[in-house]
Coordinates of C-alpha atoms and ligand atoms in Angstrom, one line a residue:
M1 CA 143.1 112.3 229.8
E2 CA 141.6 112.9 226.3
K3 CA 138.4 111.0 225.6
I4 CA 138.6 108.0 223.3
H5 CA 135.2 107.4 221.6
N6 CA 133.7 104.2 220.4
C7 CA 131.9 105.5 217.3
V8 CA 132.6 108.4 215.0
I9 CA 130.4 108.6 211.9
I10 CA 131.5 110.7 209.0
G11 CA 128.7 111.8 206.7
S12 CA 125.0 112.7 207.1
G13 CA 123.0 111.0 204.4
P14 CA 120.7 108.1 205.1
A15 CA 123.6 105.7 205.7
G16 CA 125.2 108.1 208.3
Y17 CA 121.9 108.8 210.2
S18 CA 120.8 105.2 210.1
S19 CA 124.1 104.0 211.5
A20 CA 123.9 106.8 214.2
I21 CA 120.4 105.6 215.3
Y22 CA 121.5 102.0 215.6
A23 CA 124.9 102.9 217.3
A24 CA 123.2 105.3 219.8
R25 CA 120.5 102.7 220.7
A26 CA 123.4 100.2 221.3
G27 CA 124.9 102.6 223.8
L28 CA 127.9 103.6 221.6
Y29 CA 127.4 107.4 222.0
P30 CA 128.1 108.2 218.4
I31 CA 129.5 111.5 217.2
L32 CA 128.4 112.4 213.6
F33 CA 130.2 114.9 211.4
S34 CA 127.7 116.2 208.9
G35 CA 130.2 117.5 206.4
F36 CA 130.0 120.2 203.8
Q37 CA 126.5 119.1 202.5
P38 CA 124.5 118.2 205.6
G39 CA 121.8 115.7 204.5
G40 CA 123.7 114.6 201.4
Q41 CA 122.4 114.1 197.9
L42 CA 118.8 113.7 198.9
T43 CA 118.6 117.3 199.9
T44 CA 118.7 118.1 196.2
T45 CA 115.8 115.7 195.4
S46 CA 112.4 117.3 195.3
M47 CA 110.2 114.4 196.2
I48 CA 111.1 110.9 197.5
D49 CA 108.3 108.6 196.5
N50 CA 110.0 105.2 196.7
Y51 CA 111.1 105.1 200.4
L52 CA 109.1 102.5 202.3
G53 CA 106.7 104.0 204.9
F54 CA 105.8 107.3 203.2
P55 CA 102.5 106.6 201.3
K56 CA 102.2 110.2 200.2
G57 CA 106.0 110.7 199.5
I58 CA 108.1 113.2 201.3
S59 CA 110.4 116.0 200.2
G60 CA 114.2 115.2 200.2
N61 CA 114.8 118.0 202.7
D62 CA 112.0 117.0 205.1
F63 CA 113.1 113.4 204.9
M64 CA 116.7 114.3 205.9
D65 CA 115.5 116.7 208.6
N66 CA 113.4 113.8 210.0
C67 CA 116.5 111.5 209.9
R68 CA 118.6 114.2 211.8
K69 CA 115.8 114.6 214.4
Q70 CA 115.5 110.9 214.9
A71 CA 119.3 110.5 215.4
K72 CA 119.3 113.4 217.9
R73 CA 116.4 111.8 219.8
F74 CA 118.8 109.0 220.8
N75 CA 121.5 111.5 221.7
T76 CA 123.7 111.4 218.7
K77 CA 126.1 114.3 218.9
I78 CA 125.9 116.0 215.5
I79 CA 128.7 118.3 214.6
N80 CA 128.3 120.5 211.5
K81 CA 131.9 120.3 210.5
S82 CA 134.0 118.5 207.8
V83 CA 136.7 116.0 208.5
T84 CA 139.8 117.2 206.8
K85 CA 142.2 114.2 207.4
V86 CA 142.2 110.8 209.0
S87 CA 144.9 108.5 210.3
F88 CA 143.7 104.9 210.8
S89 CA 145.4 102.3 212.9
T90 CA 146.1 98.8 211.5
E91 CA 145.8 97.2 214.9
K92 CA 142.8 95.4 216.3
K93 CA 141.0 97.8 218.7
G94 CA 143.7 100.4 217.8
I95 CA 142.9 104.1 218.0
H96 CA 141.9 106.0 214.9
Y97 CA 142.5 109.8 214.6
I98 CA 140.0 112.1 212.9
F99 CA 141.2 115.6 212.2
L100 CA 138.8 118.5 211.8
N101 CA 141.6 121.0 211.3
K102 CA 145.2 121.2 212.6
E103 CA 144.1 121.8 216.2
S104 CA 141.1 119.6 216.6
I105 CA 141.6 115.9 216.7
I106 CA 139.1 113.2 217.7
K107 CA 140.1 109.7 218.8
S108 CA 137.9 106.7 218.3
I109 CA 138.2 102.9 218.2
G110 CA 135.4 102.7 215.7
V111 CA 134.6 104.8 212.6
I112 CA 131.8 104.5 210.1
I113 CA 132.4 106.2 206.8
A114 CA 129.2 107.3 205.1
T115 CA 130.5 110.2 202.9
G116 CA 128.5 109.2 199.8
S117 CA 129.3 110.2 196.3
S118 CA 128.6 113.2 194.2
P119 CA 127.1 113.0 190.7
K120 CA 129.2 114.6 187.9
F121 CA 127.7 117.6 186.4
L122 CA 127.7 118.7 182.7
G123 CA 128.8 122.1 183.9
I124 CA 126.5 124.2 181.8
D125 CA 124.1 127.1 182.7
N126 CA 120.8 126.3 184.3
E127 CA 121.9 122.8 185.2
K128 CA 122.1 123.3 189.0
R129 CA 119.2 125.9 189.1
L130 CA 116.7 123.4 187.5
I131 CA 117.6 120.4 189.7
G132 CA 114.3 119.0 190.9
L133 CA 112.6 121.1 188.2
G134 CA 113.3 118.8 185.3
I135 CA 117.0 118.1 185.8
S136 CA 117.6 114.9 187.7
F137 CA 120.4 112.5 188.6
C138 CA 118.2 109.6 189.6
A139 CA 115.6 107.9 187.4
T140 CA 114.1 105.7 190.1
C141 CA 113.6 108.8 192.2
D142 CA 112.1 111.2 189.6
G143 CA 111.1 109.1 186.6
F144 CA 107.5 108.8 187.8
F145 CA 107.0 112.6 187.4
H146 CA 107.5 112.2 183.6
R147 CA 105.0 109.5 182.9
N148 CA 104.0 109.5 179.2
K149 CA 106.3 112.5 178.5
D150 CA 109.5 112.8 176.5
I151 CA 112.7 112.9 178.3
A152 CA 116.5 112.6 177.6
V153 CA 119.3 110.7 179.4
V154 CA 122.9 111.9 179.0
G155 CA 125.7 109.3 179.1
G156 CA 126.8 106.1 177.4
G157 CA 127.9 104.0 180.4
D158 CA 126.1 101.4 182.4
S159 CA 124.4 104.0 184.6
A160 CA 122.9 105.9 181.7
L161 CA 121.7 102.7 180.0
E162 CA 120.1 101.5 183.2
E163 CA 118.4 104.9 183.6
A164 CA 117.2 104.9 180.0
N165 CA 115.9 101.3 180.3
Y166 CA 114.0 102.2 183.5
L167 CA 112.6 105.4 182.0
S168 CA 111.5 103.7 178.7
N169 CA 108.9 101.8 180.7
I170 CA 107.4 105.0 182.0
C171 CA 108.0 107.7 179.5
R172 CA 106.8 108.2 175.9
K173 CA 110.1 108.9 174.2
V174 CA 113.6 108.5 175.7
Y175 CA 116.5 110.2 173.9
L176 CA 119.9 108.8 174.9
L177 CA 122.5 111.4 174.3
V178 CA 126.0 109.9 173.8
R179 CA 129.0 112.2 173.2
K180 CA 131.0 109.6 171.3
D181 CA 129.9 107.4 168.4
Y182 CA 129.7 104.3 170.5
L183 CA 128.4 103.2 173.9
R184 CA 130.7 102.4 176.8
A185 CA 128.2 100.3 178.6
S186 CA 128.2 96.5 178.8
K187 CA 127.0 94.5 175.8
I188 CA 124.1 93.0 177.8
L189 CA 122.7 96.5 178.6
Q190 CA 123.3 97.7 175.1
N191 CA 121.3 94.8 173.7
R192 CA 118.5 95.6 176.1
I193 CA 118.5 99.2 175.0
F194 CA 118.6 98.4 171.2
S195 CA 115.5 96.2 171.6
K196 CA 113.4 99.1 173.1
K197 CA 111.2 100.8 170.5
N198 CA 110.9 104.2 172.3
I199 CA 114.6 104.8 173.0
Y200 CA 116.3 107.0 170.4
I201 CA 120.1 107.0 170.6
L202 CA 121.7 110.2 169.4
Y203 CA 125.5 109.6 169.0
N204 CA 128.1 112.4 168.8
S205 CA 125.7 114.6 170.8
N206 CA 126.6 117.2 173.4
V207 CA 124.0 119.1 175.4
I208 CA 125.1 122.8 175.0
E209 CA 122.1 124.6 176.4
I210 CA 119.4 123.9 179.0
I211 CA 116.3 126.0 178.4
G212 CA 113.5 126.8 180.8
N213 CA 112.5 129.4 183.4
D214 CA 110.5 127.7 186.2
F215 CA 110.9 124.2 184.7
L216 CA 113.0 122.5 182.1
E217 CA 111.4 123.0 178.7
S218 CA 114.0 122.0 176.1
I219 CA 117.7 121.4 175.4
K220 CA 120.0 122.4 172.6
I221 CA 122.2 119.7 171.3
L222 CA 125.3 120.0 169.2
N223 CA 126.3 117.2 166.9
N224 CA 130.1 117.3 167.3
K225 CA 130.7 115.6 163.9
N226 CA 128.6 117.5 161.5
K227 CA 128.3 120.6 163.8
T228 CA 124.5 120.8 163.4
K229 CA 122.4 122.1 166.3
N230 CA 119.0 120.9 167.3
I231 CA 116.5 121.8 170.0
I232 CA 114.4 119.0 171.6
S233 CA 111.5 119.6 173.9
I234 CA 111.6 117.4 177.0
S235 CA 110.2 117.5 180.5
G236 CA 113.1 115.8 182.1
L237 CA 116.9 115.6 181.6
F238 CA 118.5 112.7 183.5
I239 CA 122.3 113.2 183.8
A240 CA 124.1 109.9 184.2
I241 CA 127.7 110.7 183.4
G242 CA 129.2 109.1 186.4
H243 CA 129.7 109.7 190.1
I244 CA 132.7 110.7 192.2
P245 CA 132.9 108.9 195.5
N246 CA 133.8 111.2 198.3
T247 CA 136.9 109.4 199.3
S248 CA 139.7 111.8 198.7
I249 CA 140.7 111.9 202.5
F250 CA 140.8 108.1 202.6
K251 CA 142.9 107.3 199.6
N252 CA 146.1 106.7 201.5
E253 CA 144.4 105.0 204.4
L254 CA 141.9 102.5 202.9
E255 CA 141.7 100.1 200.0
L256 CA 139.7 101.7 197.2
N257 CA 138.7 100.2 193.8
K258 CA 139.9 101.7 190.5
N259 CA 137.0 104.2 190.5
G260 CA 137.8 105.3 194.1
Y261 CA 135.0 103.5 196.0
I262 CA 135.9 102.0 199.3
I263 CA 136.2 98.2 199.1
T264 CA 134.2 96.4 201.8
K265 CA 134.1 92.7 202.6
K266 CA 131.5 91.0 200.4
G267 CA 128.0 91.4 201.8
R268 CA 129.4 93.2 204.9
T269 CA 130.7 96.7 205.8
M270 CA 134.2 96.0 207.0
T271 CA 137.0 97.8 205.2
N272 CA 140.6 96.6 205.1
K273 CA 141.4 98.3 208.5
P274 CA 140.0 97.0 211.8
G275 CA 137.3 99.1 213.3
I276 CA 136.7 101.1 210.1
F277 CA 133.4 100.4 208.4
A278 CA 131.8 101.9 205.2
A279 CA 128.2 102.3 204.4
G280 CA 126.1 103.8 201.6
D281 CA 127.1 105.1 198.2
V282 CA 130.8 105.5 199.2
Q283 CA 131.1 101.8 198.9
D284 CA 128.1 101.0 196.6
Y285 CA 128.2 102.0 193.0
I286 CA 125.4 99.7 191.9
Y287 CA 122.2 100.4 193.9
R288 CA 122.7 103.9 195.2
Q289 CA 119.2 104.2 196.7
A290 CA 118.3 105.9 200.0
I291 CA 116.8 102.7 201.3
T292 CA 119.8 100.6 200.5
S293 CA 122.1 103.2 202.0
A294 CA 120.1 103.3 205.2
G295 CA 120.2 99.5 205.3
S296 CA 123.9 99.4 205.0
G297 CA 124.2 102.1 207.7
C298 CA 122.3 99.8 210.0
M299 CA 124.7 97.0 209.0
A300 CA 127.8 99.1 209.7
A301 CA 126.5 100.0 213.2
L302 CA 125.8 96.3 214.0
D303 CA 129.2 95.3 212.6
L304 CA 130.9 98.0 214.8
E305 CA 129.0 96.9 217.8
R306 CA 130.1 93.3 217.3
Y307 CA 133.7 94.5 216.7
L308 CA 133.8 96.4 220.0
S309 CA 132.4 93.5 222.0
S310 CA 134.5 90.8 220.4
Ligands
LIG1 P1 131.0 105.6 183.4 O1 132.2 106.4 183.8 O2 131.2 104.2 183.1 O3 130.3 106.3 182.1 C1 130.1 107.6 182.1 C2 129.5 107.9 180.7 O4 129.2 109.3 180.7 C3 130.4 107.7 179.5 O5 129.6 107.3 178.4 C4 131.0 109.0 179.3 O6 131.4 109.2 177.9 C5 129.9 109.9 179.6 N1 130.3 111.3 180.0 C6 131.2 111.6 181.0 N2 131.3 112.9 181.1 C7 130.4 113.5 180.1 C8 130.1 114.8 179.8 N3 130.6 115.8 180.4 N4 129.2 114.9 178.8 C9 128.6 113.9 178.2 N5 128.9 112.6 178.5 C10 129.8 112.4 179.5 O7 130.0 105.9 184.6 P2 128.7 105.0 185.1 O8 128.1 105.8 186.2 O9 127.9 104.6 184.0 O10 129.4 103.7 185.7 C11 130.4 103.8 186.8 C12 130.8 102.4 187.2 O11 129.7 101.7 187.8 C13 131.2 101.5 186.0 O12 132.2 100.7 186.4 C14 129.9 100.7 185.7 O13 130.2 99.5 185.0 C15 129.3 100.5 187.1 N6 127.9 100.3 187.0 C16 127.4 99.1 186.9 C17 126.1 98.9 186.8 C18 125.6 97.5 186.6 O14 126.4 96.6 186.7 N7 124.3 97.3 186.4 C19 125.1 100.0 186.8 C20 125.7 101.3 186.9 C21 127.0 101.4 187.0 P3 132.8 108.7 177.3 O15 132.5 107.2 177.1 O16 132.9 109.5 176.1 O17 133.8 109.0 178.3

């Protein structure tokens, strides 16, 4: 008879590995599918300086490598494949089907989804090449490297204003580059930004060029109203134009919010299907930190353990 597992984890960021460690130590013999970007978003971060327990900081790759080794130490079965389709049961203790391709199907009573989200890119030259070398998608991760320097934030939503606000306490000048002539962010955040003396909002502004060889040096901006071009010298460009949760394979299976994030029970990790739990950025659009993801991965494993023994 084909084996029915207790715990399949989809995703290999901090939420995935943290849930694997807890599930393995609880005797659930987890299988973890690491997906198309093993290690997740942190593998594109140069240095993690804000994760508790690393007084000297740690590189994103080393951190994720440690997480993988720690999960393996407790006999998590890590499979470097992507899940292509799922079919989730609606019954309590029902069997969920996880498809790797047409031939390969895994059955499990419990599933933890930790597929994360992907930041949106501007889609211009040098953007990807200079990630970690001046281009960043996370102010709390990388802001520190730009202390007393000039930086720019792209975007006019809540994320961009949060980033700009955070960076204004560290950096000398913060340019906020907004493509429209108004901000989309909530009024409360807008008022906070307007009160900051070192934030300069440039409306109708599109970044059209990223300049720098080994590190970011400057950007070229086009004013889309009067068509003037400007170069500003900055050490950091923080791109905050939204995230896309990695939920395409779940959209007909689970309840998602209007932006595509998995809806979990308030303060818990249960989804609307029994035995399916979600952890990390795939269900959290507010905090999006490695440490909060790891915390929710732990919660998902504990919630699954209780589900299985109830
Ligand atoms: P949003 O989609 O709300 O905003 C994205 C911003 O980026 C918009 O200003 C948009 O411009 C701009 N943008 C998109 N594409 C480009 C591009 N190619 N070039 C330049 N600018 C671009 O995303 P957020 O990440 O800010 O927020 C996502 C959700 O999370 C929202 O619901 C938000 O309220 C929530 N959130 C809440 C927070 C809080 O409560 N503290 C904190 C962070 C997020 P345009 O307006 O022209 O489309």
